[in-house]
Amino acid sequence: MRRILVTGGAGFLGSHLCDRLLADGACVICLDNFDTGRHANLARLLGNVHFTLVEHDIRLPLALGGLDEIYNLASPASPPRYQSDPTGTLTTNVLGAMNMLELAARCGARILQASTSEVYGDPEVHPQSEAYWGHVNPVGPRACYDEGKRAAETLFADHRRQFGTRVRIARIFNTYGPRMRPDDGRVISNLVTQALAGGEMTIHGDGRQTRSFCYVDDLVEALVRLMATPDDITGPVNLGNPDEIAIADLALRIRELAGDRARLVFRDAPQDDPRRRRPDIALARDLLGWTPGVALDDGLRRTIAHFQSELVR
């Protein structure tokens, strides 16, 4: 059996990845410090003999052996979370990446870095391809995350060049689905919880800013395919859904699907909030044979159903 480490495995995306890897017949070690991850995301896995949970902060070295693959997902991902402890966010991404690279090198394991579309900042090129170097404010309130992920990509690329480490870099665009935290501050979780409450649905800015949303099952499939590529395919590779939607239109769709009781209100946009975000996924299509398959309305229905059950609990 493959022995796979998933850092950040108790989080929204990490827990879905743990599910998939176990279903594929792997032995999974989930590592999390539970800063933003949740025990509830792993409850159904704790009785699985092929699943191990380790509570650890990846800013500290980790003594493990016999690993075949490492998925490095450990990092707060929503702006309110990563901005609440900016130095912690930056060091998690930089020191954590270094520690995981050294572990991968010792084990001879493949390692995948979960990078982000935030490395493109507020882009001046649209859609964003991997060849675009980005437009990032290095001293703004989002820089702890943006620059932390950019530095991690640099470490991965340099570690491969210097030591031959078997790396892959995935640039993940907005992803959504069940197990998102209701209080995580991301746009879909905010709008869904507000719509279900039937009060106000908050839109920051004029609502014309755009995003592209990928359902979590599609994203996990792409990560698994990228990890399985030959070692000369290192990335970065954009992973996301290229269907672009304005935030105001997204809010209207969520409101309709959730019961059409809430009203939209507009607030000031946060500093350095990107105006447009859409991935060019030509490379993922060519290298991985991958395109997302879950339509936005279908994914939103599943996500709303999950949040309804959370609110009941």
Coordinates of C-alpha atoms in Angstrom, one line a residue:
M1 CA 0.0 0.0 0.0
R2 CA 1.1 3.5 -0.7
R3 CA 1.9 5.4 2.5
I4 CA 0.7 9.0 2.0
L5 CA 1.0 12.1 4.3
V6 CA -1.7 14.8 4.0
T7 CA -0.8 18.0 5.9
G8 CA -3.8 20.1 6.7
G9 CA -5.8 16.9 6.4
A10 CA -8.5 18.0 8.9
G11 CA -9.4 21.0 6.8
F12 CA -12.1 21.3 4.2
L13 CA -10.1 20.3 1.2
G14 CA -7.7 18.0 3.1
S15 CA -10.4 15.9 4.6
H16 CA -12.0 15.2 1.1
L17 CA -8.5 14.3 -0.2
C18 CA -8.1 11.8 2.7
D19 CA -11.4 10.2 1.8
R20 CA -10.3 9.8 -1.8
L21 CA -6.9 8.4 -1.0
L22 CA -8.3 5.8 1.4
A23 CA -10.9 4.9 -1.2
D24 CA -8.0 4.4 -3.7
G25 CA -6.4 1.9 -1.3
A26 CA -3.7 4.0 0.3
C27 CA -2.6 4.2 3.9
V28 CA -3.1 7.8 4.9
I29 CA -1.5 9.8 7.7
C30 CA -3.4 13.0 8.3
L31 CA -1.4 15.8 10.0
D32 CA -3.1 18.9 11.4
N33 CA -2.6 21.4 14.3
F34 CA -6.4 22.1 14.3
D35 CA -5.9 25.8 14.0
T36 CA -8.6 25.9 11.2
G37 CA -9.1 22.2 10.7
R38 CA -11.9 20.3 12.5
H39 CA -12.1 16.9 14.2
A40 CA -15.7 16.6 12.8
N41 CA -14.3 16.4 9.3
L42 CA -12.4 13.2 10.1
A43 CA -15.0 11.5 12.5
R44 CA -15.9 8.8 10.0
L45 CA -12.3 7.9 9.3
L46 CA -11.0 7.4 12.8
G47 CA -12.0 3.7 12.9
N48 CA -10.2 2.9 9.6
V49 CA -7.1 0.8 10.2
H50 CA -5.4 2.5 7.3
F51 CA -5.9 6.0 8.7
T52 CA -3.7 7.7 11.3
L53 CA -4.2 11.2 12.8
V54 CA -1.2 13.1 14.0
E55 CA -1.6 16.5 15.7
H56 CA 1.4 18.6 14.7
D57 CA 2.4 22.0 13.5
I58 CA 4.4 21.8 10.3
R59 CA 6.5 24.8 11.3
L60 CA 8.3 22.2 13.4
P61 CA 10.4 19.4 11.9
L62 CA 8.6 16.0 11.6
A63 CA 10.2 12.6 12.1
L64 CA 8.4 10.2 9.8
G65 CA 9.7 7.6 7.4
G66 CA 8.6 5.3 4.7
L67 CA 6.4 7.8 2.9
D68 CA 5.6 7.5 -0.8
E69 CA 3.7 10.8 -1.2
I70 CA 3.2 14.0 0.6
Y71 CA 0.3 16.5 -0.1
N72 CA 1.2 19.8 1.6
L73 CA -2.1 21.5 2.2
A74 CA -1.4 23.0 5.6
S75 CA -2.3 26.7 5.7
P76 CA -5.2 28.9 6.7
A77 CA -7.0 29.7 3.4
S78 CA -9.7 32.3 4.0
P79 CA -8.8 36.0 4.3
P80 CA -10.2 36.6 7.8
R81 CA -8.4 33.5 9.1
Y82 CA -5.0 34.2 7.5
Q83 CA -5.1 37.9 8.3
S84 CA -5.9 37.3 12.0
D85 CA -2.4 35.8 12.5
P86 CA -0.3 37.1 9.5
T87 CA 3.1 36.1 10.8
G88 CA 1.8 32.6 11.6
T89 CA 0.3 32.4 8.1
L90 CA 3.6 33.4 6.5
T91 CA 5.8 31.1 8.6
T92 CA 3.4 28.1 8.1
N93 CA 3.7 28.5 4.4
V94 CA 7.5 29.1 4.3
L95 CA 8.8 27.0 7.2
G96 CA 6.2 24.3 6.6
A97 CA 7.2 24.0 3.0
M98 CA 10.8 23.7 3.9
N99 CA 10.2 21.0 6.6
M100 CA 8.0 19.0 4.2
L101 CA 10.5 19.2 1.4
E102 CA 13.3 18.0 3.7
L103 CA 11.0 15.1 4.8
A104 CA 10.2 14.2 1.1
A105 CA 13.9 14.3 0.2
R106 CA 14.8 11.9 3.1
C107 CA 12.0 9.5 2.1
G108 CA 12.5 9.8 -1.7
A109 CA 8.7 10.7 -1.7
R110 CA 6.8 12.7 -4.3
I111 CA 5.5 16.0 -2.7
L112 CA 2.7 18.2 -4.0
Q113 CA 2.4 21.8 -2.9
A114 CA -1.1 23.2 -2.6
S115 CA -0.4 26.7 -3.9
T116 CA -3.1 29.2 -4.9
S117 CA -4.5 31.6 -7.5
E118 CA -3.6 34.3 -4.9
V119 CA 0.0 34.2 -6.3
Y120 CA -1.5 36.2 -9.2
G121 CA -2.7 38.9 -6.9
D122 CA -5.0 41.4 -8.5
P123 CA -4.2 40.3 -12.1
E124 CA -3.5 42.5 -15.0
V125 CA -3.8 39.5 -17.4
H126 CA -7.1 37.7 -17.9
P127 CA -7.6 34.8 -17.8
Q128 CA -4.5 33.8 -15.7
S129 CA -2.1 31.3 -17.2
E130 CA 0.9 29.7 -15.4
A131 CA 3.2 32.0 -17.5
Y132 CA 1.8 35.1 -15.8
W133 CA 4.0 36.2 -12.9
G134 CA 1.3 38.1 -11.0
H135 CA 0.5 41.5 -9.6
V136 CA 0.9 41.3 -5.8
N137 CA 1.2 43.9 -3.1
P138 CA 4.1 42.6 -0.9
V139 CA 3.2 44.8 2.1
G140 CA -0.6 44.7 2.0
P141 CA -2.9 42.9 4.4
R142 CA -3.2 39.8 2.0
A143 CA 0.6 39.6 1.5
C144 CA 1.1 37.1 4.4
Y145 CA -0.8 34.5 2.4
D146 CA 0.0 35.6 -1.2
E147 CA 3.7 36.0 -0.6
G148 CA 3.9 32.9 1.7
K149 CA 2.5 30.8 -1.1
R150 CA 4.8 32.4 -3.7
A151 CA 7.8 31.8 -1.5
A152 CA 6.7 28.2 -1.0
E153 CA 6.6 27.8 -4.8
T154 CA 10.2 29.1 -5.0
L155 CA 11.4 26.7 -2.3
F156 CA 9.8 23.8 -4.2
A157 CA 11.3 24.8 -7.5
D158 CA 14.8 25.4 -6.0
H159 CA 14.7 22.1 -4.0
R160 CA 14.1 20.2 -7.1
R161 CA 16.9 22.0 -9.0
Q162 CA 19.4 21.7 -6.1
F163 CA 18.5 18.3 -4.6
G164 CA 16.4 16.5 -7.2
T165 CA 13.3 16.4 -5.0
R166 CA 10.2 15.0 -6.7
V167 CA 7.9 18.0 -6.6
R168 CA 4.6 19.1 -8.0
I169 CA 3.0 22.5 -7.7
A170 CA -0.8 23.0 -7.9
R171 CA -2.2 26.5 -8.2
I172 CA -5.7 26.1 -6.7
F173 CA -8.5 28.5 -7.6
N174 CA -11.6 29.1 -5.6
T175 CA -12.9 25.7 -4.4
Y176 CA -16.2 25.1 -2.5
G177 CA -18.3 22.2 -1.2
P178 CA -19.4 20.4 2.0
R179 CA -17.2 20.8 5.1
M180 CA -16.4 24.4 4.5
R181 CA -16.5 26.2 7.9
P182 CA -19.7 28.3 8.1
D183 CA -17.6 31.0 9.8
D184 CA -14.5 30.9 7.5
G185 CA -15.2 34.2 5.8
R186 CA -15.0 32.9 2.2
V187 CA -17.6 34.2 -0.2
I188 CA -19.7 31.0 -0.8
S189 CA -19.8 30.0 2.9
N190 CA -20.7 33.6 3.9
L191 CA -23.5 33.9 1.3
V192 CA -24.9 30.4 1.9
T193 CA -25.1 30.9 5.7
Q194 CA -26.6 34.3 5.3
A195 CA -29.1 33.1 2.8
L196 CA -30.2 30.3 5.0
A197 CA -30.6 32.7 7.9
G198 CA -32.9 34.8 5.8
G199 CA -31.5 38.2 6.7
E200 CA -28.9 40.1 4.8
M201 CA -26.5 38.7 2.2
T202 CA -23.3 40.8 2.2
I203 CA -21.5 41.7 -1.0
H204 CA -18.2 43.5 -0.6
G205 CA -17.7 46.0 -3.4
D206 CA -20.0 46.6 -6.2
G207 CA -20.6 42.9 -6.9
R208 CA -19.2 43.1 -10.4
Q209 CA -15.9 41.5 -9.4
T210 CA -15.6 38.0 -10.6
R211 CA -14.5 34.6 -9.4
S212 CA -14.5 31.0 -10.8
F213 CA -15.6 28.3 -8.5
C214 CA -14.6 24.6 -8.6
Y215 CA -16.5 21.9 -6.7
V216 CA -14.3 20.0 -4.2
D217 CA -14.7 16.6 -5.8
D218 CA -13.4 17.9 -9.1
L219 CA -10.4 19.6 -7.4
V220 CA -9.5 16.4 -5.5
E221 CA -9.5 14.5 -8.8
A222 CA -7.1 17.0 -10.3
L223 CA -4.7 16.8 -7.3
V224 CA -4.6 13.0 -7.5
R225 CA -3.9 13.1 -11.2
L226 CA -1.1 15.7 -10.8
M227 CA 0.6 13.6 -8.1
A228 CA 0.5 10.6 -10.5
T229 CA 2.3 12.4 -13.3
P230 CA 5.9 11.5 -14.3
D231 CA 8.6 13.3 -12.3
D232 CA 9.5 15.7 -15.1
I233 CA 6.0 17.3 -14.8
T234 CA 6.5 19.7 -11.8
G235 CA 4.1 22.5 -12.5
P236 CA 2.9 25.0 -11.5
V237 CA -0.5 23.8 -13.0
N238 CA -3.7 25.8 -12.6
L239 CA -6.5 23.8 -11.1
G240 CA -9.9 25.4 -11.1
N241 CA -13.2 25.9 -13.0
P242 CA -12.9 28.4 -15.9
D243 CA -16.5 29.4 -15.7
E244 CA -16.5 33.0 -14.4
I245 CA -19.3 34.6 -12.5
A246 CA -19.8 38.0 -11.0
I247 CA -20.3 38.0 -7.2
A248 CA -23.6 39.7 -7.4
D249 CA -24.9 37.0 -9.8
L250 CA -23.5 34.3 -7.5
A251 CA -25.4 35.8 -4.6
L252 CA -28.7 35.8 -6.5
R253 CA -28.2 32.1 -7.5
I254 CA -27.5 31.1 -3.9
R255 CA -30.5 33.1 -2.6
E256 CA -32.8 31.4 -5.1
L257 CA -31.4 27.9 -4.3
A258 CA -31.6 28.6 -0.5
G259 CA -35.2 29.8 -0.4
D260 CA -35.2 33.4 -1.7
R261 CA -35.8 35.1 1.7
A262 CA -32.6 37.2 2.2
R263 CA -31.8 40.6 0.7
L264 CA -28.5 41.8 -0.8
V265 CA -26.5 44.5 0.9
F266 CA -23.3 46.1 -0.3
R267 CA -20.3 47.0 1.8
D268 CA -16.9 48.4 1.0
A269 CA -14.4 46.1 -0.8
P270 CA -11.4 44.9 1.2
Q271 CA -8.0 46.3 0.4
D272 CA -6.3 44.5 -2.6
D273 CA -9.3 42.4 -3.3
P274 CA -8.9 41.1 -6.9
R275 CA -11.3 42.4 -9.5
R276 CA -11.2 39.4 -11.7
R277 CA -10.1 35.8 -11.3
R278 CA -10.4 33.0 -13.9
P279 CA -8.0 30.2 -14.6
D280 CA -6.6 29.2 -17.9
I281 CA -6.6 25.4 -17.5
A282 CA -5.2 24.4 -20.9
L283 CA -2.1 22.9 -19.2
A284 CA -4.3 20.8 -16.9
R285 CA -6.3 19.6 -19.8
D286 CA -3.1 18.6 -21.7
L287 CA -1.1 17.1 -18.9
L288 CA -3.8 15.6 -16.7
G289 CA -6.7 15.0 -19.1
W290 CA -8.8 16.9 -16.6
T291 CA -11.6 19.3 -16.7
P292 CA -14.1 20.0 -13.9
G293 CA -17.4 18.2 -14.4
V294 CA -19.8 19.5 -11.6
A295 CA -22.0 22.5 -12.7
L296 CA -22.2 25.4 -10.3
D297 CA -25.8 25.0 -9.5
D298 CA -25.4 21.3 -8.7
G299 CA -22.4 22.0 -6.5
L300 CA -24.3 24.8 -4.7
R301 CA -27.2 22.6 -4.0
R302 CA -24.9 20.0 -2.3
T303 CA -23.1 22.8 -0.4
I304 CA -26.4 24.4 0.8
A305 CA -27.7 21.0 1.9
H306 CA -24.5 20.5 4.0
F307 CA -24.8 23.9 5.6
Q308 CA -28.5 23.2 6.4
S309 CA -27.5 20.1 8.3
E310 CA -24.7 22.0 10.1
L311 CA -27.2 24.7 11.2
V312 CA -29.6 22.0 12.5
R313 CA -26.8 20.4 14.5

